[in-house]
């Protein structure tokens, strides 16, 4: 298994242009956020009947997915996993509240489509294909790369 630094080095190859990087700093978190929103939109009756928590922010399919996502990040870096978990929890809460005002699935699809258009536009500027076309795991590396670049000292 590659180290987090090895993943970042490989990911950075197709993310050198400042405009593409700026687009990624917005669109990668937006995609992550929208995927969680879509997962939270899946009816969670089964989870409710199993756990009986009556806590919709954590008793949903987005939270279940985050358990597995957290395992992926913990294997790479505990400190990065903590940062991603904090971001993920903020996404869960924000998605929950957005879902109180508009259909969450529709909002999430809109954000997802717009953010992917931005991503492909950024790669058009960069002149390089998105990393995930080489290895699907780069879809998980993108959020960590954004966190690393925006919030960590270099």
Backbone as numpy.savetxt, mean C-alpha at the origin, in Angstrom:
# Nx Ny Nz CAx CAy CAz Cx Cy Cz
16.28 -15.22 0.16 15.44 -14.04 0.16 16.33 -12.79 0.16
15.94 -11.81 -0.65 16.69 -10.56 -0.73 16.49 -9.75 0.56
17.49 -8.94 0.86 17.35 -8.00 1.98 16.54 -6.80 1.50
16.07 -6.01 2.45 15.31 -4.82 2.10 16.16 -3.86 1.28
17.42 -3.72 1.65 18.32 -2.83 0.89 18.50 -3.31 -0.55
18.58 -4.62 -0.74 18.70 -5.16 -2.10 17.44 -4.87 -2.91
16.29 -5.03 -2.28 15.03 -4.70 -2.96 15.02 -3.22 -3.34
15.42 -2.35 -2.40 15.42 -0.91 -2.66 16.36 -0.55 -3.81
17.54 -1.15 -3.82 18.50 -0.87 -4.90 17.91 -1.23 -6.26
17.27 -2.38 -6.32 16.69 -2.83 -7.59 15.48 -1.96 -7.96
14.69 -1.59 -6.99 13.51 -0.76 -7.23 13.93 0.63 -7.72
14.99 1.15 -7.14 15.45 2.50 -7.46 15.91 2.66 -8.90
16.30 1.56 -9.53 16.78 1.62 -10.92 15.75 2.27 -11.83
14.48 1.96 -11.64 13.44 2.52 -12.50 12.70 3.68 -11.83
13.35 4.28 -10.83 12.75 5.41 -10.12 13.81 6.47 -9.84
14.41 7.00 -10.89 15.48 8.00 -10.76 15.00 9.42 -11.08
14.08 9.54 -12.00 13.60 10.85 -12.42 12.84 11.52 -11.27
13.18 12.76 -10.94 12.51 13.44 -9.82 10.99 13.54 -9.96
10.50 13.73 -11.19 9.05 13.80 -11.38 8.41 12.44 -11.13
9.03 11.38 -11.61 8.51 10.03 -11.38 8.52 9.71 -9.89
9.59 10.09 -9.22 9.66 9.85 -7.77 8.54 10.59 -7.05
8.32 11.86 -7.41 7.27 12.65 -6.77 5.90 12.02 -7.01
5.67 11.57 -8.23 4.41 10.90 -8.55 4.26 9.65 -7.69
5.33 8.89 -7.54 5.28 7.66 -6.74 5.02 7.96 -5.26
5.57 9.06 -4.77 5.35 9.42 -3.37 3.88 9.68 -3.07
3.13 10.05 -4.10 1.68 10.26 -3.94 0.90 9.00 -4.31
1.23 8.43 -5.46 0.40 7.35 -6.01 0.59 6.01 -5.31
1.79 5.67 -4.87 1.98 4.38 -4.19 1.16 4.32 -2.90
1.22 5.33 -2.03 0.36 5.28 -0.84 -1.13 5.29 -1.20
-1.48 6.01 -2.26 -2.89 6.05 -2.68 -3.37 4.68 -3.13
-2.53 3.96 -3.85 -2.89 2.61 -4.28 -3.03 1.69 -3.08
-2.07 1.74 -2.18 -2.12 0.93 -0.96 -3.42 1.23 -0.20
-3.71 2.51 -0.03 -4.91 2.96 0.66 -6.17 2.44 -0.03
-6.21 2.54 -1.35 -7.41 2.12 -2.07 -7.60 0.61 -2.05
-6.51 -0.15 -2.09 -6.63 -1.61 -2.00 -7.20 -2.00 -0.63
-6.72 -1.34 0.41 -7.29 -1.60 1.74 -8.78 -1.24 1.77
-9.13 -0.14 1.15 -10.53 0.25 1.08 -11.37 -0.78 0.35
-10.85 -1.30 -0.74 -11.58 -2.34 -1.47 -11.74 -3.59 -0.63
-10.68 -3.98 0.07 -10.77 -5.16 0.94 -11.75 -4.93 2.09
-11.75 -3.71 2.61 -12.69 -3.40 3.69 -14.14 -3.40 3.21
-14.33 -3.24 1.89 -15.66 -3.21 1.31 -16.28 -4.59 1.15
-15.46 -5.62 1.24 -15.98 -6.98 1.13 -16.79 -7.27 2.39
-18.01 -7.76 2.22 -18.82 -8.06 3.41 -18.05 -8.94 4.41
-18.13 -8.55 5.67 -17.33 -9.23 6.70 -18.19 -10.01 7.69
-19.34 -10.48 7.23 -20.22 -11.25 8.11 -19.54 -12.46 8.71
-18.73 -13.15 7.91 -18.01 -14.32 8.41 -17.08 -13.94 9.56
-16.33 -12.87 9.37 -15.42 -12.42 10.43 -16.19 -12.01 11.68
-17.30 -11.31 11.48 -18.13 -10.89 12.61 -18.65 -12.10 13.39
-19.06 -13.13 12.65 -19.61 -14.31 13.33 -18.52 -15.12 14.04
-17.29 -15.03 13.56 -16.19 -15.76 14.21 -15.69 -15.02 15.44
-15.45 -13.73 15.30 -14.77 -12.98 16.35 -15.70 -12.21 17.30
-16.86 -11.79 16.84 -17.81 -11.06 17.67 -17.18 -9.84 18.36
-16.31 -9.13 17.68 -15.64 -7.98 18.27 -16.45 -6.69 18.17
-17.28 -6.62 17.15 -18.04 -5.40 16.88 -17.11 -4.19 16.74
-15.99 -4.42 16.11 -15.00 -3.37 15.85 -14.72 -3.34 14.34
-15.52 -2.60 13.58 -15.41 -2.66 12.11 -14.06 -2.20 11.56
-13.31 -1.43 12.32 -12.00 -0.99 11.81 -11.02 -2.15 11.72
-11.16 -3.13 12.62 -10.26 -4.28 12.57 -10.94 -5.59 12.19
-12.24 -5.60 12.20 -12.97 -6.83 11.87 -13.44 -6.76 10.42
-12.44 -6.77 9.51 -12.73 -6.70 8.08 -11.60 -7.38 7.31
-11.81 -7.58 6.03 -10.83 -8.31 5.21 -9.56 -7.51 4.96
-9.63 -6.21 5.04 -8.42 -5.39 4.92 -7.47 -5.66 6.07
-8.02 -5.75 7.27 -7.19 -6.03 8.45 -6.58 -7.43 8.34
-7.37 -8.39 7.88 -6.86 -9.75 7.70 -5.68 -9.73 6.72
-5.83 -9.02 5.61 -4.74 -8.93 4.63 -3.51 -8.28 5.26
-3.73 -7.29 6.12 -2.60 -6.60 6.76 -1.80 -7.52 7.68
-2.42 -8.52 8.22 -1.68 -9.49 9.04 -0.62 -10.17 8.18
-1.02 -10.60 6.99 -0.08 -11.27 6.09 0.93 -10.29 5.51
0.49 -9.09 5.20 1.41 -8.06 4.71 2.46 -7.75 5.77
2.04 -7.68 7.02 2.98 -7.40 8.12 4.03 -8.49 8.24
3.63 -9.72 8.04 4.60 -10.83 8.10 5.66 -10.65 7.01
5.23 -10.26 5.81 6.18 -10.02 4.71 7.21 -8.97 5.13
6.73 -7.86 5.69 7.64 -6.77 6.07 8.50 -7.13 7.28
7.94 -7.85 8.23 8.73 -8.25 9.41 9.91 -9.10 8.98
9.71 -9.95 8.00 10.81 -10.80 7.51 11.93 -9.97 6.88
11.58 -8.80 6.35 12.58 -7.93 5.73 13.23 -6.99 6.74
12.40 -6.39 7.61 12.90 -5.40 8.56 11.83 -5.09 9.59
12.13 -5.32 10.84 11.16 -5.04 11.90 10.84 -3.55 11.96
11.85 -2.71 11.84 11.59 -1.26 11.92 10.73 -0.80 10.75
10.96 -1.33 9.56 10.11 -0.97 8.41 8.71 -1.51 8.62
8.60 -2.71 9.15 7.28 -3.30 9.40 6.48 -2.42 10.35
7.12 -1.90 11.38 6.42 -1.02 12.33 5.91 0.23 11.62
6.73 0.81 10.76 6.32 2.01 10.01 5.15 1.69 9.08
5.22 0.58 8.40 4.14 0.19 7.48 2.87 -0.13 8.27
3.00 -0.77 9.41 1.83 -1.09 10.23 1.15 0.19 10.71
1.93 1.17 11.13 1.35 2.44 11.57 0.61 3.10 10.41
1.25 3.15 9.24 0.60 3.71 8.06 -0.68 2.93 7.73
-0.60 1.62 7.81 -1.75 0.76 7.50 -2.92 1.01 8.44
-2.62 1.16 9.71 -3.69 1.43 10.68 -4.35 2.78 10.41
-3.55 3.77 10.03 -4.11 5.07 9.65 -5.01 4.92 8.42
-4.58 4.09 7.47 -5.40 3.83 6.28 -6.71 3.17 6.65
-6.66 2.20 7.56 -7.89 1.52 7.98 -8.88 2.51 8.60
-8.38 3.36 9.48 -9.25 4.33 10.16 -9.84 5.31 9.15
-8.99 5.84 8.28 -9.47 6.82 7.30 -10.48 6.17 6.34
-10.20 4.96 5.89 -11.14 4.25 5.02 -12.47 4.04 5.74
-12.41 3.67 7.01 -13.64 3.46 7.78 -14.48 4.73 7.78
-13.87 5.87 8.05 -14.62 7.12 8.13 -15.10 7.58 6.75
-14.31 7.37 5.73 -14.77 7.70 4.38 -16.00 6.86 4.03
-15.97 5.59 4.45 -17.08 4.69 4.19 -18.37 5.08 4.90
-18.29 5.99 5.86 -19.48 6.47 6.54 -20.23 7.51 5.70
-19.54 8.07 4.70 -20.12 9.16 3.92 -20.37 8.81 2.46
-19.56 7.93 1.91 -19.71 7.53 0.51 -19.50 6.01 0.41
-19.99 5.40 -0.66 -19.71 3.97 -0.83 -18.19 3.75 -0.94
-17.62 3.06 0.02 -16.17 2.90 0.08 -15.62 2.20 -1.14
-16.32 1.19 -1.64 -15.84 0.46 -2.82 -15.71 1.39 -4.03
-16.68 2.29 -4.22 -16.66 3.20 -5.37 -15.53 4.23 -5.22
-15.41 4.77 -4.02 -14.33 5.73 -3.75 -12.98 5.07 -3.98
-12.82 3.85 -3.48 -11.55 3.13 -3.59 -11.20 2.81 -5.05
-12.19 2.43 -5.83 -11.94 2.15 -7.25 -11.48 3.43 -7.94
-12.12 4.54 -7.64 -11.72 5.81 -8.24 -10.28 6.18 -7.90
-9.92 6.07 -6.63 -8.55 6.38 -6.20 -7.56 5.42 -6.87
-7.92 4.14 -6.89 -7.06 3.11 -7.49 -6.77 3.42 -8.96
-7.80 3.71 -9.73 -7.63 3.98 -11.17 -6.80 5.23 -11.39
-7.12 6.30 -10.69 -6.38 7.56 -10.86 -4.92 7.38 -10.47
-4.66 6.68 -9.37 -3.28 6.49 -8.91 -2.48 5.63 -9.89
-3.10 4.61 -10.47 -2.38 3.80 -11.45 -2.11 4.57 -12.73
-3.02 5.43 -13.13 -2.76 6.29 -14.28 -1.53 7.16 -13.98
-1.48 7.70 -12.77 -0.32 8.49 -12.36 0.96 7.68 -12.39
0.89 6.46 -11.89 2.08 5.60 -11.87 2.61 5.36 -13.29
1.72 5.02 -14.19 2.16 4.74 -15.56 2.64 6.01 -16.26
2.04 7.14 -15.95 2.53 8.41 -16.47 3.95 8.67 -15.97
4.18 8.42 -14.67 5.52 8.60 -14.10 6.55 7.70 -14.78
6.17 6.48 -15.05 7.10 5.58 -15.72 7.30 5.96 -17.18
6.31 6.58 -17.78 6.49 7.10 -19.13 7.54 8.22 -19.12
7.46 9.09 -18.12 8.47 10.15 -17.96 9.84 9.52 -17.73
9.88 8.51 -16.87 11.14 7.84 -16.53 11.74 7.12 -17.73
10.86 6.60 -18.58 11.32 5.83 -19.74 11.65 4.39 -19.39
11.15 3.92 -18.25 11.39 2.54 -17.82 10.09 1.91 -17.36
10.02 0.60 -17.54 8.82 -0.14 -17.12 8.72 -0.19 -15.60
7.49 -0.31 -15.09 7.33 -0.49 -13.64 8.03 -1.76 -13.16
8.61 -1.69 -11.99 9.37 -2.81 -11.43 8.54 -4.07 -11.26
7.24 -3.91 -10.93 6.43 -5.09 -10.66 6.24 -5.96 -11.90
6.51 -5.42 -13.09 6.43 -6.24 -14.29 7.55 -7.27 -14.32
8.63 -6.99 -13.59 9.75 -7.93 -13.47 9.50 -8.93 -12.35
8.98 -8.44 -11.22 8.73 -9.28 -10.05 7.56 -8.69 -9.28
6.50 -9.45 -9.14 5.27 -9.00 -8.51 5.49 -8.53 -7.06
6.55 -9.01 -6.42 6.83 -8.60 -5.04 7.15 -7.10 -4.94
7.50 -6.49 -6.06 7.76 -5.05 -6.02 6.51 -4.25 -5.66
5.33 -4.86 -5.83 4.12 -4.18 -5.37 4.13 -3.99 -3.86
4.83 -4.86 -3.16 4.98 -4.74 -1.71 6.17 -3.85 -1.34
7.15 -3.79 -2.21 8.35 -2.99 -1.93 8.06 -1.50 -2.12
7.20 -1.16 -3.04 6.88 0.25 -3.32 6.51 1.05 -2.08
5.56 0.58 -1.26 5.23 1.36 -0.06 6.41 1.53 0.90
7.21 0.49 1.06 8.38 0.59 1.95 9.40 1.58 1.37
9.57 1.57 0.06 10.49 2.49 -0.61 10.04 3.93 -0.39
8.73 4.18 -0.48 8.22 5.52 -0.24 8.49 5.93 1.21
8.18 5.06 2.15 8.43 5.34 3.56 9.90 5.63 3.78
10.76 4.79 3.22 12.20 4.96 3.37 12.67 6.31 2.83
12.17 6.68 1.67 12.61 7.91 1.02 12.02 9.17 1.63
10.83 9.08 2.16 10.18 10.27 2.69 10.45 10.50 4.17
10.63 9.42 4.94 10.66 9.57 6.39 11.92 9.09 7.08
12.89 8.62 6.33 14.11 8.14 6.97 15.28 9.04 6.64
16.16 9.18 7.60 17.38 9.95 7.38 18.30 9.16 6.49
18.95 9.84 5.61 19.83 9.17 4.66 21.26 9.22 5.11
